[in-house]
Amino acid sequence: MKKRNVKKAKDTWTVPQTLKQTTVVFVKCPPLIPEPRGYSKPVQLNMDKEYLYKDTIYTLTNFLSDSECAAWIEFGEREGFEASFQKQNRECAHRDNGRISIESESIAQAFFLRLNPSLPEKYGTRQLNSCNTNIRLYKYGPGQRFGRHVDESVVDSNGRKSVYTVLVYLNGHNEDNTSETPRSGDGADLEAINTLVGGETKFYRRHHGSAIACAVRPKKGQALLHGHGAQCLTHEGAEVKEGVKYLLRTDVMYA
């Protein structure tokens, strides 16, 4: 994730004025779980879509169910998180967290089916296509953070371009995380999951400066989408003060 000034992109999209508010997105889709096996009964979701900054940053509440969030945390603790540390320099932002990377077409497809109704069909001359098959699961403990950076657009070997980052919070701030929690036998610290303080995703109006465009507090099951490349505001994952923060990451691709 390079730190740089962002130039205007040739590809842009425009969301109709009527959508620049909170809307309800209905979707029927397969479960979004780390280890899908065979046929699973579809789930029906009512997600509230809310734009936070212009047309490039929005949230989807109820994107994951409590049981899906718990399944991802259990999976991460059972598999074990790889420590990842990057010291800040001219090219890279500070980053300190645990991570697991999964290459999965089936999980990417489950992501895409759930996101599809909320996404613009076009991005310039490109057509909405899929989600990145590289699924990332992150864990941030006390003192860990992801410094200021921008998310660059990438073009894969099939010519598809990443346009949105998708972050999904698996636990949240000062809320009831106990209705469906991971089993402590899987290594999850239930107290830490339920006492998260800090870890907000903060977006800044300028590459250098302190004026905040918007800030998103972790909320269990909520997805946060924001634009890549020239559409991406400088942002950071603020330091976790107490507890632990779990989240999923993928990207939306246009062909």
PDB file of C-alpha atoms in Angstrom:
ATOM      1  CA  MET A   1       0.000   0.000   0.000  1.00  0.00           C
ATOM      2  CA  LYS A   2       1.979   3.002  -1.219  1.00  0.00           C
ATOM      3  CA  LYS A   3       1.647   6.464   0.273  1.00  0.00           C
ATOM      4  CA  ARG A   4       1.401   8.946  -2.575  1.00  0.00           C
ATOM      5  CA  ASN A   5      -0.515  11.855  -4.035  1.00  0.00           C
ATOM      6  CA  VAL A   6      -3.369  10.602  -6.192  1.00  0.00           C
ATOM      7  CA  LYS A   7      -3.941  11.753  -9.778  1.00  0.00           C
ATOM      8  CA  LYS A   8      -7.345  12.019 -11.416  1.00  0.00           C
ATOM      9  CA  ALA A   9      -8.455   8.779 -13.050  1.00  0.00           C
ATOM     10  CA  LYS A  10      -9.917   8.470 -16.531  1.00  0.00           C
ATOM     11  CA  ASP A  11     -12.484   5.926 -15.330  1.00  0.00           C
ATOM     12  CA  THR A  12     -15.193   7.276 -13.033  1.00  0.00           C
ATOM     13  CA  TRP A  13     -18.696   6.296 -12.059  1.00  0.00           C
ATOM     14  CA  THR A  14     -21.714   8.310 -11.027  1.00  0.00           C
ATOM     15  CA  VAL A  15     -24.350   7.095  -8.600  1.00  0.00           C
ATOM     16  CA  PRO A  16     -27.842   8.490  -9.311  1.00  0.00           C
ATOM     17  CA  GLN A  17     -28.862  11.285  -6.962  1.00  0.00           C
ATOM     18  CA  THR A  18     -31.793   9.199  -5.715  1.00  0.00           C
ATOM     19  CA  LEU A  19     -29.356   6.657  -4.233  1.00  0.00           C
ATOM     20  CA  LYS A  20     -27.365   9.175  -2.187  1.00  0.00           C
ATOM     21  CA  GLN A  21     -29.175   8.303   1.030  1.00  0.00           C
ATOM     22  CA  THR A  22     -29.922   5.291   3.171  1.00  0.00           C
ATOM     23  CA  THR A  23     -31.632   2.573   1.149  1.00  0.00           C
ATOM     24  CA  VAL A  24     -32.578  -1.036   1.862  1.00  0.00           C
ATOM     25  CA  VAL A  25     -30.968  -3.797  -0.197  1.00  0.00           C
ATOM     26  CA  PHE A  26     -32.727  -7.185  -0.322  1.00  0.00           C
ATOM     27  CA  VAL A  27     -30.688 -10.220  -1.334  1.00  0.00           C
ATOM     28  CA  LYS A  28     -31.064 -14.004  -1.304  1.00  0.00           C
ATOM     29  CA  CYS A  29     -27.693 -15.731  -1.387  1.00  0.00           C
ATOM     30  CA  PRO A  30     -25.648 -18.673  -0.082  1.00  0.00           C
ATOM     31  CA  PRO A  31     -23.992 -18.474   3.353  1.00  0.00           C
ATOM     32  CA  LEU A  32     -20.664 -16.616   3.418  1.00  0.00           C
ATOM     33  CA  ILE A  33     -18.535 -18.921   5.530  1.00  0.00           C
ATOM     34  CA  PRO A  34     -14.853 -19.936   5.458  1.00  0.00           C
ATOM     35  CA  GLU A  35     -15.378 -23.618   4.686  1.00  0.00           C
ATOM     36  CA  PRO A  36     -18.441 -24.054   2.424  1.00  0.00           C
ATOM     37  CA  ARG A  37     -19.288 -27.700   1.773  1.00  0.00           C
ATOM     38  CA  GLY A  38     -21.846 -28.844  -0.762  1.00  0.00           C
ATOM     39  CA  TYR A  39     -25.345 -27.402  -0.830  1.00  0.00           C
ATOM     40  CA  SER A  40     -26.293 -24.829   1.795  1.00  0.00           C
ATOM     41  CA  LYS A  41     -29.733 -23.329   2.252  1.00  0.00           C
ATOM     42  CA  PRO A  42     -29.815 -19.740   0.915  1.00  0.00           C
ATOM     43  CA  VAL A  43     -30.122 -16.911   3.413  1.00  0.00           C
ATOM     44  CA  GLN A  44     -32.267 -13.806   2.972  1.00  0.00           C
ATOM     45  CA  LEU A  45     -30.783 -10.478   4.025  1.00  0.00           C
ATOM     46  CA  ASN A  46     -32.119  -6.946   4.394  1.00  0.00           C
ATOM     47  CA  MET A  47     -29.095  -4.654   4.334  1.00  0.00           C
ATOM     48  CA  ASP A  48     -29.180  -0.910   4.955  1.00  0.00           C
ATOM     49  CA  LYS A  49     -26.931   0.891   2.468  1.00  0.00           C
ATOM     50  CA  GLU A  50     -25.691   4.302   3.591  1.00  0.00           C
ATOM     51  CA  TYR A  51     -23.385   6.657   1.708  1.00  0.00           C
ATOM     52  CA  LEU A  52     -20.854   8.325   4.003  1.00  0.00           C
ATOM     53  CA  TYR A  53     -18.804  10.441   1.593  1.00  0.00           C
ATOM     54  CA  LYS A  54     -19.848  11.434  -1.931  1.00  0.00           C
ATOM     55  CA  ASP A  55     -20.297   8.358  -4.135  1.00  0.00           C
ATOM     56  CA  THR A  56     -17.175   6.496  -3.090  1.00  0.00           C
ATOM     57  CA  ILE A  57     -17.649   5.368   0.528  1.00  0.00           C
ATOM     58  CA  TYR A  58     -20.662   3.495   1.863  1.00  0.00           C
ATOM     59  CA  THR A  59     -21.657   0.859   4.415  1.00  0.00           C
ATOM     60  CA  LEU A  60     -23.949  -2.167   4.345  1.00  0.00           C
ATOM     61  CA  THR A  61     -25.341  -3.172   7.730  1.00  0.00           C
ATOM     62  CA  ASN A  62     -26.281  -6.815   8.367  1.00  0.00           C
ATOM     63  CA  PHE A  63     -23.927  -7.929   5.581  1.00  0.00           C
ATOM     64  CA  LEU A  64     -22.921 -10.962   7.670  1.00  0.00           C
ATOM     65  CA  SER A  65     -25.068 -12.736  10.242  1.00  0.00           C
ATOM     66  CA  ASP A  66     -23.867 -13.295  13.805  1.00  0.00           C
ATOM     67  CA  SER A  67     -23.243 -16.976  13.057  1.00  0.00           C
ATOM     68  CA  GLU A  68     -21.200 -16.143   9.949  1.00  0.00           C
ATOM     69  CA  CYS A  69     -19.061 -13.676  11.931  1.00  0.00           C
ATOM     70  CA  ALA A  70     -18.478 -16.313  14.616  1.00  0.00           C
ATOM     71  CA  ALA A  71     -17.547 -18.923  11.983  1.00  0.00           C
ATOM     72  CA  TRP A  72     -14.845 -16.663  10.533  1.00  0.00           C
ATOM     73  CA  ILE A  73     -13.345 -15.869  13.940  1.00  0.00           C
ATOM     74  CA  GLU A  74     -13.339 -19.560  14.899  1.00  0.00           C
ATOM     75  CA  PHE A  75     -11.662 -20.418  11.599  1.00  0.00           C
ATOM     76  CA  GLY A  76      -8.975 -17.779  12.065  1.00  0.00           C
ATOM     77  CA  GLU A  77      -8.101 -18.825  15.595  1.00  0.00           C
ATOM     78  CA  ARG A  78      -8.069 -22.499  14.642  1.00  0.00           C
ATOM     79  CA  GLU A  79      -5.811 -21.957  11.612  1.00  0.00           C
ATOM     80  CA  GLY A  80      -3.587 -19.409  13.331  1.00  0.00           C
ATOM     81  CA  PHE A  81      -2.795 -15.861  12.223  1.00  0.00           C
ATOM     82  CA  GLU A  82       0.556 -15.039  10.643  1.00  0.00           C
ATOM     83  CA  ALA A  83       2.203 -11.984  12.210  1.00  0.00           C
ATOM     84  CA  SER A  84       2.611  -9.161   9.694  1.00  0.00           C
ATOM     85  CA  PHE A  85       4.691  -6.044  10.407  1.00  0.00           C
ATOM     86  CA  GLN A  86       5.710  -3.215   8.088  1.00  0.00           C
ATOM     87  CA  LYS A  87       7.626  -0.215   9.385  1.00  0.00           C
ATOM     88  CA  GLN A  88       6.600   3.115   7.877  1.00  0.00           C
ATOM     89  CA  ASN A  89       8.857   4.442   5.117  1.00  0.00           C
ATOM     90  CA  ARG A  90       8.524   6.647   2.030  1.00  0.00           C
ATOM     91  CA  GLU A  91       6.735   3.944   0.079  1.00  0.00           C
ATOM     92  CA  CYS A  92       4.728   2.038   2.689  1.00  0.00           C
ATOM     93  CA  ALA A  93       2.517   2.817   5.662  1.00  0.00           C
ATOM     94  CA  HIS A  94       3.013   1.359   9.133  1.00  0.00           C
ATOM     95  CA  ARG A  95       1.177  -1.947   9.459  1.00  0.00           C
ATOM     96  CA  ASP A  96       1.022  -4.329  12.392  1.00  0.00           C
ATOM     97  CA  ASN A  97      -1.535  -7.137  12.520  1.00  0.00           C
ATOM     98  CA  GLY A  98      -2.209 -10.836  12.172  1.00  0.00           C
ATOM     99  CA  ARG A  99      -3.404 -12.128   8.813  1.00  0.00           C
ATOM    100  CA  ILE A 100      -4.585 -15.181   6.918  1.00  0.00           C
ATOM    101  CA  SER A 101      -4.842 -15.230   3.123  1.00  0.00           C
ATOM    102  CA  ILE A 102      -7.238 -17.659   1.415  1.00  0.00           C
ATOM    103  CA  GLU A 103      -7.424 -18.228  -2.345  1.00  0.00           C
ATOM    104  CA  SER A 104     -11.029 -19.279  -2.961  1.00  0.00           C
ATOM    105  CA  GLU A 105     -13.302 -18.863  -5.980  1.00  0.00           C
ATOM    106  CA  SER A 106     -16.331 -20.144  -4.034  1.00  0.00           C
ATOM    107  CA  ILE A 107     -15.933 -17.617  -1.209  1.00  0.00           C
ATOM    108  CA  ALA A 108     -15.306 -14.821  -3.725  1.00  0.00           C
ATOM    109  CA  GLN A 109     -18.504 -15.818  -5.534  1.00  0.00           C
ATOM    110  CA  ALA A 110     -20.459 -15.792  -2.267  1.00  0.00           C
ATOM    111  CA  PHE A 111     -19.111 -12.297  -1.593  1.00  0.00           C
ATOM    112  CA  PHE A 112     -20.072 -11.139  -5.073  1.00  0.00           C
ATOM    113  CA  LEU A 113     -23.636 -12.478  -4.929  1.00  0.00           C
ATOM    114  CA  ARG A 114     -24.159 -10.621  -1.667  1.00  0.00           C
ATOM    115  CA  LEU A 115     -22.588  -7.361  -2.878  1.00  0.00           C
ATOM    116  CA  ASN A 116     -23.929  -7.323  -6.428  1.00  0.00           C
ATOM    117  CA  PRO A 117     -27.269  -5.525  -5.813  1.00  0.00           C
ATOM    118  CA  SER A 118     -25.510  -2.606  -4.087  1.00  0.00           C
ATOM    119  CA  LEU A 119     -22.815  -2.003  -6.721  1.00  0.00           C
ATOM    120  CA  PRO A 120     -22.780   0.206  -9.845  1.00  0.00           C
ATOM    121  CA  GLU A 121     -23.025  -1.915 -13.001  1.00  0.00           C
ATOM    122  CA  LYS A 122     -20.511   0.266 -14.849  1.00  0.00           C
ATOM    123  CA  TYR A 123     -17.177   1.890 -14.061  1.00  0.00           C
ATOM    124  CA  GLY A 124     -16.314   4.004 -17.090  1.00  0.00           C
ATOM    125  CA  THR A 125     -16.204   1.500 -19.950  1.00  0.00           C
ATOM    126  CA  ARG A 126     -15.829  -1.457 -17.588  1.00  0.00           C
ATOM    127  CA  GLN A 127     -18.575  -3.837 -16.458  1.00  0.00           C
ATOM    128  CA  LEU A 128     -19.106  -5.168 -12.931  1.00  0.00           C
ATOM    129  CA  ASN A 129     -17.561  -8.635 -12.943  1.00  0.00           C
ATOM    130  CA  SER A 130     -16.557 -10.380  -9.689  1.00  0.00           C
ATOM    131  CA  CYS A 131     -14.737 -10.242  -6.367  1.00  0.00           C
ATOM    132  CA  ASN A 132     -11.047 -10.884  -5.867  1.00  0.00           C
ATOM    133  CA  THR A 133     -10.417 -14.551  -5.087  1.00  0.00           C
ATOM    134  CA  ASN A 134      -7.722 -13.538  -2.580  1.00  0.00           C
ATOM    135  CA  ILE A 135      -9.751 -13.387   0.649  1.00  0.00           C
ATOM    136  CA  ARG A 136      -7.923 -11.882   3.630  1.00  0.00           C
ATOM    137  CA  LEU A 137      -8.770 -12.304   7.311  1.00  0.00           C
ATOM    138  CA  TYR A 138      -7.165  -9.802   9.703  1.00  0.00           C
ATOM    139  CA  LYS A 139      -6.753  -9.600  13.459  1.00  0.00           C
ATOM    140  CA  TYR A 140      -5.640  -6.467  15.331  1.00  0.00           C
ATOM    141  CA  GLY A 141      -4.792  -6.545  19.038  1.00  0.00           C
ATOM    142  CA  PRO A 142      -4.007  -3.720  21.495  1.00  0.00           C
ATOM    143  CA  GLY A 143      -1.462  -1.278  20.078  1.00  0.00           C
ATOM    144  CA  GLN A 144      -1.793  -2.582  16.513  1.00  0.00           C
ATOM    145  CA  ARG A 145      -2.875  -0.376  13.616  1.00  0.00           C
ATOM    146  CA  PHE A 146      -2.623   0.296   9.883  1.00  0.00           C
ATOM    147  CA  GLY A 147      -1.203   3.766   9.168  1.00  0.00           C
ATOM    148  CA  ARG A 148      -2.305   6.287   6.562  1.00  0.00           C
ATOM    149  CA  HIS A 149      -2.324   4.942   3.010  1.00  0.00           C
ATOM    150  CA  VAL A 150      -4.276   4.731  -0.228  1.00  0.00           C
ATOM    151  CA  ASP A 151      -5.461   1.507  -1.878  1.00  0.00           C
ATOM    152  CA  GLU A 152      -4.106   1.321  -5.418  1.00  0.00           C
ATOM    153  CA  SER A 153      -6.142  -0.160  -8.257  1.00  0.00           C
ATOM    154  CA  VAL A 154      -4.659  -3.360  -9.634  1.00  0.00           C
ATOM    155  CA  VAL A 155      -5.287  -5.165 -12.913  1.00  0.00           C
ATOM    156  CA  ASP A 156      -5.176  -8.961 -12.727  1.00  0.00           C
ATOM    157  CA  SER A 157      -3.967 -11.459 -15.329  1.00  0.00           C
ATOM    158  CA  ASN A 158      -7.465 -11.550 -16.866  1.00  0.00           C
ATOM    159  CA  GLY A 159      -7.556  -7.775 -17.349  1.00  0.00           C
ATOM    160  CA  ARG A 160      -9.997  -7.154 -14.507  1.00  0.00           C
ATOM    161  CA  LYS A 161      -9.461  -3.952 -12.527  1.00  0.00           C
ATOM    162  CA  SER A 162     -10.049  -3.551  -8.792  1.00  0.00           C
ATOM    163  CA  VAL A 163     -12.411  -0.648  -8.106  1.00  0.00           C
ATOM    164  CA  TYR A 164     -13.623  -1.105  -4.500  1.00  0.00           C
ATOM    165  CA  THR A 165     -12.072  -2.293  -1.268  1.00  0.00           C
ATOM    166  CA  VAL A 166     -14.504  -4.352   0.813  1.00  0.00           C
ATOM    167  CA  LEU A 167     -13.933  -4.559   4.581  1.00  0.00           C
ATOM    168  CA  VAL A 168     -16.289  -6.573   6.789  1.00  0.00           C
ATOM    169  CA  TYR A 169     -16.137  -6.154  10.570  1.00  0.00           C
ATOM    170  CA  LEU A 170     -16.575  -9.423  12.476  1.00  0.00           C
ATOM    171  CA  ASN A 171     -16.976  -7.803  15.900  1.00  0.00           C
ATOM    172  CA  GLY A 172     -17.688  -4.283  17.059  1.00  0.00           C
ATOM    173  CA  HIS A 173     -17.728  -1.478  19.592  1.00  0.00           C
ATOM    174  CA  ASN A 174     -19.848  -1.541  22.737  1.00  0.00           C
ATOM    175  CA  GLU A 175     -22.469  -3.866  21.343  1.00  0.00           C
ATOM    176  CA  ASP A 176     -23.872  -7.271  22.113  1.00  0.00           C
ATOM    177  CA  ASN A 177     -21.369  -9.634  20.521  1.00  0.00           C
ATOM    178  CA  THR A 178     -22.657 -12.513  22.632  1.00  0.00           C
ATOM    179  CA  SER A 179     -25.739 -13.601  20.655  1.00  0.00           C
ATOM    180  CA  GLU A 180     -23.515 -15.830  18.523  1.00  0.00           C
ATOM    181  CA  THR A 181     -19.897 -16.050  19.672  1.00  0.00           C
ATOM    182  CA  PRO A 182     -16.954 -18.257  18.738  1.00  0.00           C
ATOM    183  CA  ARG A 183     -16.220 -21.217  20.977  1.00  0.00           C
ATOM    184  CA  SER A 184     -13.434 -20.426  23.432  1.00  0.00           C
ATOM    185  CA  GLY A 185     -11.960 -23.852  22.729  1.00  0.00           C
ATOM    186  CA  ASP A 186     -10.982 -22.595  19.274  1.00  0.00           C
ATOM    187  CA  GLY A 187      -8.566 -20.121  20.848  1.00  0.00           C
ATOM    188  CA  ALA A 188     -10.817 -17.070  20.700  1.00  0.00           C
ATOM    189  CA  ASP A 189     -10.591 -14.677  23.656  1.00  0.00           C
ATOM    190  CA  LEU A 190     -14.282 -13.974  24.249  1.00  0.00           C
ATOM    191  CA  GLU A 191     -13.600 -11.084  26.624  1.00  0.00           C
ATOM    192  CA  ALA A 192     -11.307  -9.396  24.077  1.00  0.00           C
ATOM    193  CA  ILE A 193     -13.899  -9.843  21.310  1.00  0.00           C
ATOM    194  CA  ASN A 194     -16.562  -8.156  23.431  1.00  0.00           C
ATOM    195  CA  THR A 195     -14.448  -5.245  24.731  1.00  0.00           C
ATOM    196  CA  LEU A 196     -13.116  -3.654  21.532  1.00  0.00           C
ATOM    197  CA  VAL A 197     -12.077  -0.013  21.894  1.00  0.00           C
ATOM    198  CA  GLY A 198     -10.484   1.859  18.976  1.00  0.00           C
ATOM    199  CA  GLY A 199      -9.790   0.418  15.529  1.00  0.00           C
ATOM    200  CA  GLU A 200     -11.923   2.907  13.595  1.00  0.00           C
ATOM    201  CA  THR A 201     -11.400   3.292   9.849  1.00  0.00           C
ATOM    202  CA  LYS A 202     -10.718   7.006   9.292  1.00  0.00           C
ATOM    203  CA  PHE A 203     -10.782   8.769   5.918  1.00  0.00           C
ATOM    204  CA  TYR A 204      -9.063  12.134   5.425  1.00  0.00           C
ATOM    205  CA  ARG A 205     -10.075  14.929   3.059  1.00  0.00           C
ATOM    206  CA  ARG A 206      -6.489  15.523   1.969  1.00  0.00           C
ATOM    207  CA  HIS A 207      -3.445  13.314   1.650  1.00  0.00           C
ATOM    208  CA  HIS A 208      -1.674  15.460   4.243  1.00  0.00           C
ATOM    209  CA  GLY A 209      -3.765  17.061   6.978  1.00  0.00           C
ATOM    210  CA  SER A 210      -6.057  16.197   9.847  1.00  0.00           C
ATOM    211  CA  ALA A 211      -9.498  17.065   8.425  1.00  0.00           C
ATOM    212  CA  ILE A 212     -11.582  13.884   8.555  1.00  0.00           C
ATOM    213  CA  ALA A 213     -14.052  13.163   5.749  1.00  0.00           C
ATOM    214  CA  CYS A 214     -15.691  10.325   7.685  1.00  0.00           C
ATOM    215  CA  ALA A 215     -14.857   7.706  10.294  1.00  0.00           C
ATOM    216  CA  VAL A 216     -16.375   4.243  10.654  1.00  0.00           C
ATOM    217  CA  ARG A 217     -16.467   2.422  13.973  1.00  0.00           C
ATOM    218  CA  PRO A 218     -16.331  -1.372  13.784  1.00  0.00           C
ATOM    219  CA  LYS A 219     -19.821  -2.874  13.911  1.00  0.00           C
ATOM    220  CA  LYS A 220     -20.350  -6.611  13.849  1.00  0.00           C
ATOM    221  CA  GLY A 221     -21.516  -7.839  10.444  1.00  0.00           C
ATOM    222  CA  GLN A 222     -21.187  -4.464   8.718  1.00  0.00           C
ATOM    223  CA  ALA A 223     -19.416  -4.072   5.370  1.00  0.00           C
ATOM    224  CA  LEU A 224     -17.510  -0.918   4.418  1.00  0.00           C
ATOM    225  CA  LEU A 225     -16.819  -0.230   0.737  1.00  0.00           C
ATOM    226  CA  HIS A 226     -14.587   2.511  -0.628  1.00  0.00           C
ATOM    227  CA  GLY A 227     -13.072   3.333  -4.001  1.00  0.00           C
ATOM    228  CA  HIS A 228      -9.592   2.393  -5.207  1.00  0.00           C
ATOM    229  CA  GLY A 229      -6.921   4.469  -6.927  1.00  0.00           C
ATOM    230  CA  ALA A 230      -7.906   8.058  -7.719  1.00  0.00           C
ATOM    231  CA  GLN A 231     -11.255   7.446  -5.999  1.00  0.00           C
ATOM    232  CA  CYS A 232      -9.514   6.434  -2.765  1.00  0.00           C
ATOM    233  CA  LEU A 233      -9.163   8.911   0.077  1.00  0.00           C
ATOM    234  CA  THR A 234      -6.133   8.599   2.313  1.00  0.00           C
ATOM    235  CA  HIS A 235      -7.273   6.472   5.240  1.00  0.00           C
ATOM    236  CA  GLU A 236      -6.049   4.489   8.224  1.00  0.00           C
ATOM    237  CA  GLY A 237      -7.073   1.693  10.534  1.00  0.00           C
ATOM    238  CA  ALA A 238      -6.750   3.430  13.897  1.00  0.00           C
ATOM    239  CA  GLU A 239      -4.941   1.812  16.801  1.00  0.00           C
ATOM    240  CA  VAL A 240      -6.849  -0.764  18.812  1.00  0.00           C
ATOM    241  CA  LYS A 241      -6.855   0.510  22.399  1.00  0.00           C
ATOM    242  CA  GLU A 242      -8.492  -2.476  24.086  1.00  0.00           C
ATOM    243  CA  GLY A 243      -9.756  -5.881  23.028  1.00  0.00           C
ATOM    244  CA  VAL A 244      -9.288  -7.233  19.522  1.00  0.00           C
ATOM    245  CA  LYS A 245     -10.610  -6.377  16.055  1.00  0.00           C
ATOM    246  CA  TYR A 246     -11.360  -9.004  13.402  1.00  0.00           C
ATOM    247  CA  LEU A 247     -12.223  -8.181   9.809  1.00  0.00           C
ATOM    248  CA  LEU A 248     -12.442  -9.645   6.312  1.00  0.00           C
ATOM    249  CA  ARG A 249     -11.116  -8.060   3.113  1.00  0.00           C
ATOM    250  CA  THR A 250     -11.689  -8.547  -0.600  1.00  0.00           C
ATOM    251  CA  ASP A 251     -11.935  -6.282  -3.667  1.00  0.00           C
ATOM    252  CA  VAL A 252     -14.612  -5.697  -6.303  1.00  0.00           C
ATOM    253  CA  MET A 253     -13.381  -6.234  -9.866  1.00  0.00           C
ATOM    254  CA  TYR A 254     -14.614  -4.702 -13.129  1.00  0.00           C
ATOM    255  CA  ALA A 255     -13.768  -6.151 -16.560  1.00  0.00           C
TER     256      ALA A 255
END
